[in-house]
Tab-separated table of C-alpha atoms in Angstrom:
chain	number	residue	atom	x	y	z
A	19	MET	CA	21.164	-31.885	-30.874
A	20	SER	CA	22.433	-28.228	-29.983
A	21	THR	CA	25.036	-27.887	-27.595
A	22	THR	CA	24.421	-24.872	-25.147
A	23	THR	CA	27.546	-23.842	-23.449
A	24	THR	CA	26.751	-21.815	-20.477
A	25	SER	CA	29.560	-19.691	-18.981
A	26	GLN	CA	29.158	-19.999	-15.130
A	27	THR	CA	30.402	-16.710	-13.072
A	28	PRO	CA	32.300	-17.823	-10.164
A	29	GLU	CA	30.944	-16.901	-6.990
A	30	SER	CA	33.300	-14.809	-5.847
A	31	GLU	CA	32.766	-12.477	-8.704
A	32	GLY	CA	28.953	-12.261	-8.014
A	33	PRO	CA	27.274	-8.914	-7.578
A	34	GLY	CA	26.983	-9.332	-3.521
A	35	ARG	CA	31.051	-9.824	-3.554
A	36	PRO	CA	33.315	-6.754	-3.425
A	37	GLY	CA	36.339	-8.543	-5.058
A	38	ARG	CA	38.090	-11.562	-6.486
A	39	LEU	CA	39.095	-14.329	-3.924
A	40	ILE	CA	42.061	-17.084	-3.803
A	41	GLN	CA	41.174	-20.363	-2.139
A	42	ASN	CA	43.877	-22.911	-1.098
A	43	GLU	CA	43.919	-25.779	1.705
A	44	ALA	CA	45.298	-23.692	4.223
A	45	THR	CA	43.125	-20.634	3.849
A	46	THR	CA	39.864	-20.751	3.122
A	47	GLU	CA	39.441	-17.383	1.434
A	48	ILE	CA	42.094	-14.186	1.006
A	49	PRO	CA	40.842	-11.033	-0.691
A	50	VAL	CA	43.022	-10.363	-3.392
A	51	HIS	CA	43.433	-6.491	-2.823
A	52	LEU	CA	45.099	-7.103	0.293
A	53	LEU	CA	48.102	-8.729	-1.208
A	54	PHE	CA	48.806	-5.619	-3.456
A	55	ARG	CA	48.213	-2.830	-0.938
A	56	ASP	CA	50.544	0.194	-0.670
A	57	GLU	CA	52.678	0.363	2.198
A	58	GLN	CA	51.611	2.969	4.531
A	59	ALA	CA	54.041	5.483	5.660
A	60	PRO	CA	55.715	4.983	9.228
A	61	VAL	CA	53.929	6.243	12.208
A	62	SER	CA	55.997	8.332	14.461
A	63	VAL	CA	53.976	7.018	17.415
A	64	PRO	CA	54.744	3.341	18.219
A	65	LEU	CA	51.716	1.096	18.096
A	66	ARG	CA	50.857	-2.022	19.890
A	67	PRO	CA	49.060	-4.561	17.675
A	68	THR	CA	45.500	-5.905	19.223
A	69	VAL	CA	43.852	-8.691	17.493
A	70	VAL	CA	40.048	-8.686	18.288
A	71	GLY	CA	37.994	-12.038	17.318
A	72	ARG	CA	40.128	-12.938	14.075
A	73	ARG	CA	38.154	-15.443	11.889
A	74	GLN	CA	40.333	-17.899	9.693
A	75	GLY	CA	39.742	-17.356	6.281
A	76	THR	CA	38.078	-13.685	6.485
A	77	GLY	CA	41.389	-11.655	5.983
A	78	GLU	CA	40.629	-9.922	8.805
A	79	GLN	CA	43.834	-7.632	9.840
A	80	PRO	CA	45.103	-7.064	13.296
A	81	ARG	CA	43.682	-3.820	14.889
A	82	PHE	CA	46.215	-1.160	16.051
A	83	ARG	CA	45.760	0.655	19.220
A	84	ARG	CA	47.833	3.659	20.512
A	85	PRO	CA	49.223	3.371	23.786
A	86	ALA	CA	47.806	5.806	26.598
A	87	SER	CA	49.858	8.710	26.986
A	88	ALA	CA	51.157	9.186	30.357
A	89	LYS	CA	49.195	11.993	32.332
A	90	SER	CA	51.438	14.742	33.744
A	91	PRO	CA	50.967	15.515	37.297
A	92	SER	CA	48.084	17.842	37.889
A	93	VAL	CA	48.889	21.535	39.312
A	94	PRO	CA	46.750	22.501	42.213
A	95	LYS	CA	44.143	24.991	41.106
A	96	VAL	CA	42.177	27.681	43.091
A	97	ASP	CA	38.738	28.883	42.151
A	98	PRO	CA	39.446	30.562	38.642
A	99	GLU	CA	36.967	33.252	39.815
A	100	LEU	CA	39.179	34.003	42.747
A	101	GLY	CA	41.483	36.876	41.791
A	102	GLU	CA	42.644	40.216	43.246
A	103	ARG	CA	40.695	43.314	42.175
A	104	PRO	CA	40.750	46.566	43.678
A	105	ALA	CA	37.973	47.489	46.058
A	106	ARG	CA	35.756	50.410	46.111
A	107	VAL	CA	37.284	53.328	48.545
A	108	LEU	CA	36.875	56.875	49.157
A	109	PRO	CA	39.150	59.652	50.138
A	110	GLY	CA	39.659	60.373	53.619
A	111	ALA	CA	38.035	63.619	53.469
A	112	ALA	CA	34.665	62.308	52.702
A	113	GLY	CA	34.616	60.368	55.842
A	114	VAL	CA	36.070	63.342	57.789
A	115	LEU	CA	32.972	65.453	56.317
A	116	VAL	CA	30.480	62.771	57.176
A	117	GLY	CA	31.772	62.362	60.604
A	118	ALA	CA	31.481	66.114	61.115
A	119	CYS	CA	28.111	66.080	59.949
A	120	GLY	CA	26.809	63.468	62.380
A	121	THR	CA	28.747	65.479	65.244
A	122	ALA	CA	26.934	68.487	63.993
A	123	GLY	CA	23.619	66.736	64.227
A	124	CYS	CA	24.204	65.735	67.675
A	125	VAL	CA	24.835	68.958	68.868
A	126	ALA	CA	21.987	70.616	67.126
A	127	THR	CA	19.717	67.925	68.358
A	128	SER	CA	21.065	68.681	72.083
A	129	TRP	CA	20.555	72.408	71.422
A	130	TRP	CA	17.110	71.716	70.066
A	131	ALA	CA	16.289	69.525	73.228
A	132	GLY	CA	17.722	72.021	75.557
A	133	VAL	CA	20.204	69.587	76.922
A	134	LEU	CA	23.059	71.548	75.504
A	135	PRO	CA	25.422	73.416	78.372
A	136	SER	CA	25.099	76.843	78.419
A	137	LEU	CA	29.036	77.107	77.996
A	138	ALA	CA	29.169	75.047	75.022
A	139	ALA	CA	26.240	77.069	73.528
A	140	ALA	CA	28.232	80.194	74.344
A	141	ALA	CA	31.439	78.858	72.722
A	142	LEU	CA	29.582	77.656	69.554
A	143	ARG	CA	27.757	81.148	69.651
A	144	LEU	CA	24.153	79.715	69.456
A	145	PRO	CA	21.109	81.332	70.441
A	146	ALA	CA	19.329	80.716	73.703
A	147	HIS	CA	16.358	78.124	73.084
A	148	PRO	CA	14.204	77.033	76.197
A	149	GLY	CA	14.116	73.571	74.519
A	150	ALA	CA	11.429	70.960	73.652
A	151	GLY	CA	12.950	68.061	75.916
A	152	LEU	CA	13.936	64.761	75.110
A	153	GLY	CA	11.082	63.208	73.135
A	154	PRO	CA	10.747	60.492	70.427
A	155	VAL	CA	11.737	62.923	67.641
A	156	GLN	CA	14.811	64.222	69.655
A	157	TRP	CA	15.936	60.524	70.254
A	158	ALA	CA	15.346	59.641	66.666
A	159	ALA	CA	17.486	62.535	65.743
A	160	TYR	CA	20.206	61.417	68.260
A	161	ALA	CA	20.287	57.916	66.629
A	162	GLY	CA	20.423	59.202	62.881
A	163	ALA	CA	23.081	61.697	63.859
A	164	GLY	CA	24.939	59.088	66.027
A	165	ALA	CA	24.758	56.539	63.178
A	166	LEU	CA	26.158	59.054	60.625
A	167	GLY	CA	29.247	60.183	62.697
A	168	LEU	CA	30.015	56.838	63.669
A	169	PHE	CA	29.598	55.566	59.966
A	170	GLY	CA	31.844	58.516	58.891
A	171	PHE	CA	34.605	58.245	61.473
A	172	GLY	CA	34.566	54.562	61.819
A	173	GLY	CA	35.361	53.879	58.244
A	174	LEU	CA	38.802	55.907	58.340
A	175	ALA	CA	41.817	54.278	57.531
A	176	ARG	CA	45.502	54.794	56.659
A	177	GLY	CA	47.084	53.070	54.192
A	178	ARG	CA	50.826	52.017	54.156
A	179	THR	CA	53.371	51.380	51.742
A	180	GLY	CA	53.853	47.498	51.427
A	181	ARG	CA	50.713	46.464	53.391
A	182	ALA	CA	47.392	45.889	51.708
A	183	TRP	CA	44.027	44.930	52.984
A	184	VAL	CA	41.741	42.367	51.715
A	185	LEU	CA	38.084	43.218	52.217
A	186	GLY	CA	34.928	40.773	52.662
A	187	MET	CA	31.506	40.709	53.650
A	188	PHE	CA	29.299	37.885	54.684
A	189	GLY	CA	32.221	35.150	53.483
A	190	ARG	CA	32.131	37.125	49.889
A	191	TYR	CA	35.520	38.750	48.737
A	192	ARG	CA	34.854	42.397	48.164
A	193	GLY	CA	38.529	43.605	46.810
A	194	THR	CA	41.645	44.498	47.778
A	195	VAL	CA	43.143	47.857	49.131
A	196	ARG	CA	46.814	48.797	47.865
A	197	ARG	CA	46.235	52.634	48.250
A	198	THR	CA	48.236	54.310	50.845
A	199	GLY	CA	47.350	57.543	53.028
A	200	LEU	CA	43.937	58.500	54.700
A	201	MET	CA	40.910	56.759	52.962
A	202	TRP	CA	37.548	55.856	53.772
A	203	VAL	CA	36.664	51.835	53.685
A	204	ASN	CA	33.099	50.736	54.337
A	205	PRO	CA	33.201	49.963	58.375
A	206	LEU	CA	30.827	47.021	57.454
A	207	LEU	CA	33.464	45.142	55.771
A	208	LEU	CA	35.786	42.689	57.212
A	209	ARG	CA	39.482	44.000	56.667
A	210	ARG	CA	42.610	41.353	56.690
A	211	ARG	CA	45.922	42.897	56.514
A	212	VAL	CA	48.603	41.286	54.188
A	213	ASP	CA	52.087	42.286	53.850
A	214	VAL	CA	52.997	42.320	50.221
A	215	ARG	CA	56.680	43.614	50.619
A	216	LEU	CA	59.474	41.506	49.257
A	217	ARG	CA	60.119	39.144	52.221
A	218	HIS	CA	63.002	36.723	52.799
A	219	TRP	CA	62.519	33.806	55.261
A	220	ARG	CA	65.201	31.487	56.690
A	221	SER	CA	63.912	28.329	57.459
A	222	GLU	CA	64.910	25.567	59.957
A	223	GLU	CA	66.821	22.447	59.316
A	224	MET	CA	64.857	20.579	56.728
A	225	PRO	CA	65.533	16.677	55.593
A	226	ALA	CA	67.222	16.430	52.382
A	227	ALA	CA	69.879	13.855	50.409
A	228	ASP	CA	72.300	14.158	48.139
A	229	GLY	CA	72.939	12.398	45.027
A	230	ASN	CA	73.928	9.257	46.699
A	231	GLY	CA	70.815	9.014	48.840
A	232	VAL	CA	72.919	10.201	52.183
A	233	ALA	CA	70.766	12.015	54.522
A	234	LEU	CA	71.437	15.717	54.886
A	235	ARG	CA	69.763	18.753	56.971
A	236	VAL	CA	69.595	21.702	54.875
A	237	VAL	CA	68.928	25.494	55.916
A	238	VAL	CA	67.560	27.568	52.982
A	239	LEU	CA	66.792	31.068	52.488
A	240	VAL	CA	63.468	31.883	50.634
A	241	VAL	CA	62.990	35.341	49.032
A	242	TRP	CA	59.381	35.662	47.876
A	243	ARG	CA	56.327	38.192	48.273
A	244	VAL	CA	52.443	38.292	47.729
A	245	ARG	CA	51.543	39.093	44.230
A	246	ASP	CA	47.665	38.069	44.702
A	247	THR	CA	46.498	38.742	47.821
A	248	ALA	CA	42.985	37.297	47.182
A	249	ARG	CA	44.353	33.949	46.342
A	250	ALA	CA	46.891	34.094	49.075
A	251	VAL	CA	44.577	34.971	51.730
A	252	LEU	CA	41.625	32.983	50.814
A	253	GLY	CA	42.835	30.476	48.702
A	254	VAL	CA	44.547	28.473	51.328
A	255	GLU	CA	44.420	28.641	55.184
A	256	ASP	CA	47.936	30.052	55.813
A	257	HIS	CA	49.980	31.018	52.787
A	258	GLU	CA	53.243	31.079	54.889
A	259	THR	CA	52.748	27.361	56.067
A	260	TYR	CA	51.901	26.306	52.618
A	261	LEU	CA	55.164	27.881	51.076
A	262	ARG	CA	57.340	26.229	53.785
A	263	GLU	CA	55.735	22.755	52.813
A	264	CYS	CA	56.439	23.842	49.073
A	265	VAL	CA	60.023	24.305	50.063
A	266	GLU	CA	59.981	20.777	51.717
A	267	ALA	CA	58.523	19.135	48.832
A	268	ALA	CA	61.350	20.798	46.692
A	269	LEU	CA	64.217	19.564	48.733
A	270	ALA	CA	62.513	15.948	48.556
A	271	ARG	CA	63.138	16.263	44.538
A	272	VAL	CA	66.316	17.673	44.062
A	273	ALA	CA	69.711	16.254	45.142
A	274	VAL	CA	71.504	18.811	47.285
A	275	GLU	CA	75.279	18.940	46.875
A	276	ALA	CA	76.820	17.492	50.138
A	277	PRO	CA	79.162	19.159	51.834
A	278	GLY	CA	82.957	19.176	50.907
A	279	GLY	CA	81.671	16.812	47.867
A	280	ALA	CA	83.633	16.155	44.657
A	281	ARG	CA	81.276	18.412	42.784
A	282	SER	CA	81.362	21.618	44.907
A	283	SER	CA	81.497	24.273	42.631
A	284	VAL	CA	79.489	27.539	41.486
A	285	GLU	CA	78.090	25.592	38.775
A	286	ALA	CA	76.819	22.850	40.696
A	287	ALA	CA	75.632	25.400	43.339
A	288	GLU	CA	73.542	27.499	40.857
A	289	SER	CA	71.954	24.416	39.362
A	290	ASN	CA	70.549	23.582	42.748
A	291	ILE	CA	69.497	26.993	43.417
A	292	ALA	CA	67.845	27.246	39.899
A	293	ALA	CA	65.965	23.687	40.338
A	294	LEU	CA	64.785	24.484	43.835
A	295	THR	CA	63.539	27.878	42.883
A	296	ARG	CA	61.628	26.537	39.783
A	297	LEU	CA	59.844	23.660	41.690
A	298	THR	CA	58.999	26.044	44.662
A	299	ALA	CA	57.655	28.729	42.400
A	300	ALA	CA	55.498	26.423	40.369
A	301	ASP	CA	53.871	25.092	43.458
A	302	ALA	CA	53.454	28.672	44.946
A	303	ALA	CA	52.128	30.222	41.830
A	304	PRO	CA	48.234	28.939	42.224
A	305	ILE	CA	47.780	30.492	45.514
A	306	GLY	CA	49.230	33.943	44.476
A	307	LEU	CA	52.674	33.873	45.715
A	308	GLU	CA	55.976	35.046	43.787
A	309	VAL	CA	59.107	33.049	44.663
A	310	PHE	CA	62.548	34.812	43.570
A	311	SER	CA	65.381	32.318	45.110
A	312	VAL	CA	65.538	29.332	47.222
A	313	GLN	CA	69.258	28.744	48.085
A	314	PRO	CA	70.843	26.421	50.528
A	315	VAL	CA	72.728	28.510	53.194
A	316	ARG	CA	73.772	25.588	55.301
A	317	VAL	CA	74.255	22.167	54.504
A	318	GLU	CA	75.004	19.294	57.122
A	319	TYR	CA	74.792	15.889	57.468
A	320	ALA	CA	72.210	14.133	59.512
A	321	PRO	CA	73.177	13.286	62.936
A	322	GLU	CA	72.926	9.492	62.281
A	323	VAL	CA	75.269	9.240	59.321
A	324	ALA	CA	77.486	12.511	60.516
A	325	ALA	CA	80.184	10.724	62.257
A	326	ALA	CA	80.636	7.821	59.570
A	327	MET	CA	80.595	10.424	56.889
A	328	GLN	CA	83.411	12.284	58.874
A	329	ARG	CA	85.637	9.437	59.092
A	330	ARG	CA	84.956	8.616	55.447
A	331	ARG	CA	85.948	12.246	54.562
A	332	ILE	CA	89.196	11.890	56.600
A	333	ALA	CA	90.056	8.736	55.003
A	334	ALA	CA	89.471	10.276	51.622
A	335	LEU	CA	91.726	13.235	52.425
A	336	ASP	CA	94.421	10.932	53.727
A	337	ALA	CA	94.510	8.863	50.991
A	338	GLN	CA	94.903	11.871	48.569
A	339	HIS	CA	97.771	13.254	50.571
A	340	ARG	CA	99.360	9.749	50.493
A	341	ALA	CA	98.955	9.493	46.539
A	342	THR	CA	100.341	12.653	46.393
A	343	VAL	CA	103.337	12.489	48.427
A	344	LEU	CA	104.066	9.041	46.742
A	345	THR	CA	103.788	10.739	43.301
A	346	SER	CA	106.444	13.315	44.398
A	347	VAL	CA	108.753	10.787	45.921
A	348	VAL	CA	108.806	8.534	42.721
A	349	ASP	CA	109.330	11.432	40.434
A	350	SER	CA	112.330	12.510	42.782
A	351	VAL	CA	113.618	9.000	42.830
A	352	GLU	CA	113.607	8.764	39.261
A	353	ASP	CA	115.158	12.393	38.537
A	354	THR	CA	118.145	11.281	40.692
A	355	VAL	CA	118.880	7.741	39.272
A	356	THR	CA	118.711	9.219	35.646
A	357	ARG	CA	120.920	11.957	36.688
A	358	LEU	CA	123.309	9.718	38.205
A	359	THR	CA	123.458	7.303	35.317
A	360	VAL	CA	123.549	9.848	32.712
A	361	ARG	CA	126.377	12.004	33.737
A	362	GLY	CA	128.124	8.538	34.328
A	363	LEU	CA	128.897	8.932	37.856
A	364	VAL	CA	127.904	5.410	38.779
A	365	GLU	CA	127.779	2.097	36.851
A	366	LEU	CA	124.542	0.154	37.997
A	367	ASP	CA	123.486	-3.291	37.105
A	368	ASP	CA	119.830	-4.289	37.645
A	369	TYR	CA	120.181	-5.453	41.140
A	370	GLU	CA	122.166	-2.101	42.230
A	371	ARG	CA	119.468	-0.043	40.601
A	372	LYS	CA	116.874	-1.618	42.322
A	373	ALA	CA	118.751	-1.335	45.820
A	374	LEU	CA	119.610	2.326	45.029
A	375	VAL	CA	115.848	3.000	44.151
A	376	LYS	CA	114.840	1.202	47.338
A	377	ASP	CA	117.280	3.033	49.492
A	378	LEU	CA	116.347	6.429	47.880
A	379	THR	CA	112.508	5.711	48.462
A	380	VAL	CA	113.019	5.054	51.919
A	381	ALA	CA	114.955	8.212	52.385
A	382	PHE	CA	112.535	10.645	50.904
A	383	CYS	CA	109.424	9.031	52.398
A	384	ALA	CA	111.269	9.506	55.693
A	385	GLY	CA	112.284	13.116	54.898
A	386	ARG	CA	108.634	14.040	54.272
A	387	GLY	CA	107.412	12.393	57.281
A	388	GLU	CA	105.815	9.375	55.660
A	389	PRO	CA	106.503	5.763	56.276
A	390	GLY	CA	108.548	3.827	54.229
A	391	PRO	CA	107.025	1.276	51.419
């Protein structure tokens, strides 16, 4: 009788299972390799564990999901293809030459048709010509010469320093002219004049608030200019109105220093100016405006809080004055009593010292115009 020992392979070590398993009463199966994992390096971004469909006994680990990053406020964008570019223009001499040729053509046609006055022919030293009359050919010559003259003289323009023209045809941008002097521009193009000089704008009273949320009325001075004429003219309906609204939006986000506040100083004023300028310049840049400074020139309390803030300010000044006077009186009384006792002029017990201090305090306060304690 032969005994055959058959070694049974655990089910966990079968060819279809990846590793050895541990079984107990609480957990059906836990993969062994999960108990001896190396610790991962800490992640800089905080993770929020989110378990999706965990099954008991499978050893499934919680899945981690990164928190969605906060989206930054979007900056208004204008058509990326819209940008200033130089327009094609000709010197003014070319327009004068073309207009002169058209005028000469009209004179020649009149002489050819025989309708030129004799005085004009004599002045131009033209030979006598009986004329062929005004026929279709003469009218066609008149039309061509007149159109040439109008096209030449009608396109003459004078460019000035600090001014530019935005040209367009049939709703399409054709370029910007920044040249100065006499030039020739296609008369079929629509011209829009733009001031590109350094400009300053003093606003009307705008609503604002200080650090405590008290309503203010602020008048600001804005120094700016048009940097990109195409975006300024075609990007918005009115770039000056857009700039005004940008300034109002900046005032709503920046705490303006209240008049006579405790932080009134050169550093605080410069900080407010820098913040207002930065915000306004960032909002106005997409439409081609360059903002150099936005500085408050007058800050007042709003009418609904002006009376209350004035009383509060007067009370604060009065309290400060009383504290200063009281400190001076106390110092004077202390100095007087100390000198009397140190030099041995008087010998005072506690009751006499208190009485002397009270009398001196009343006397000093009356001498400074303050009521006694």
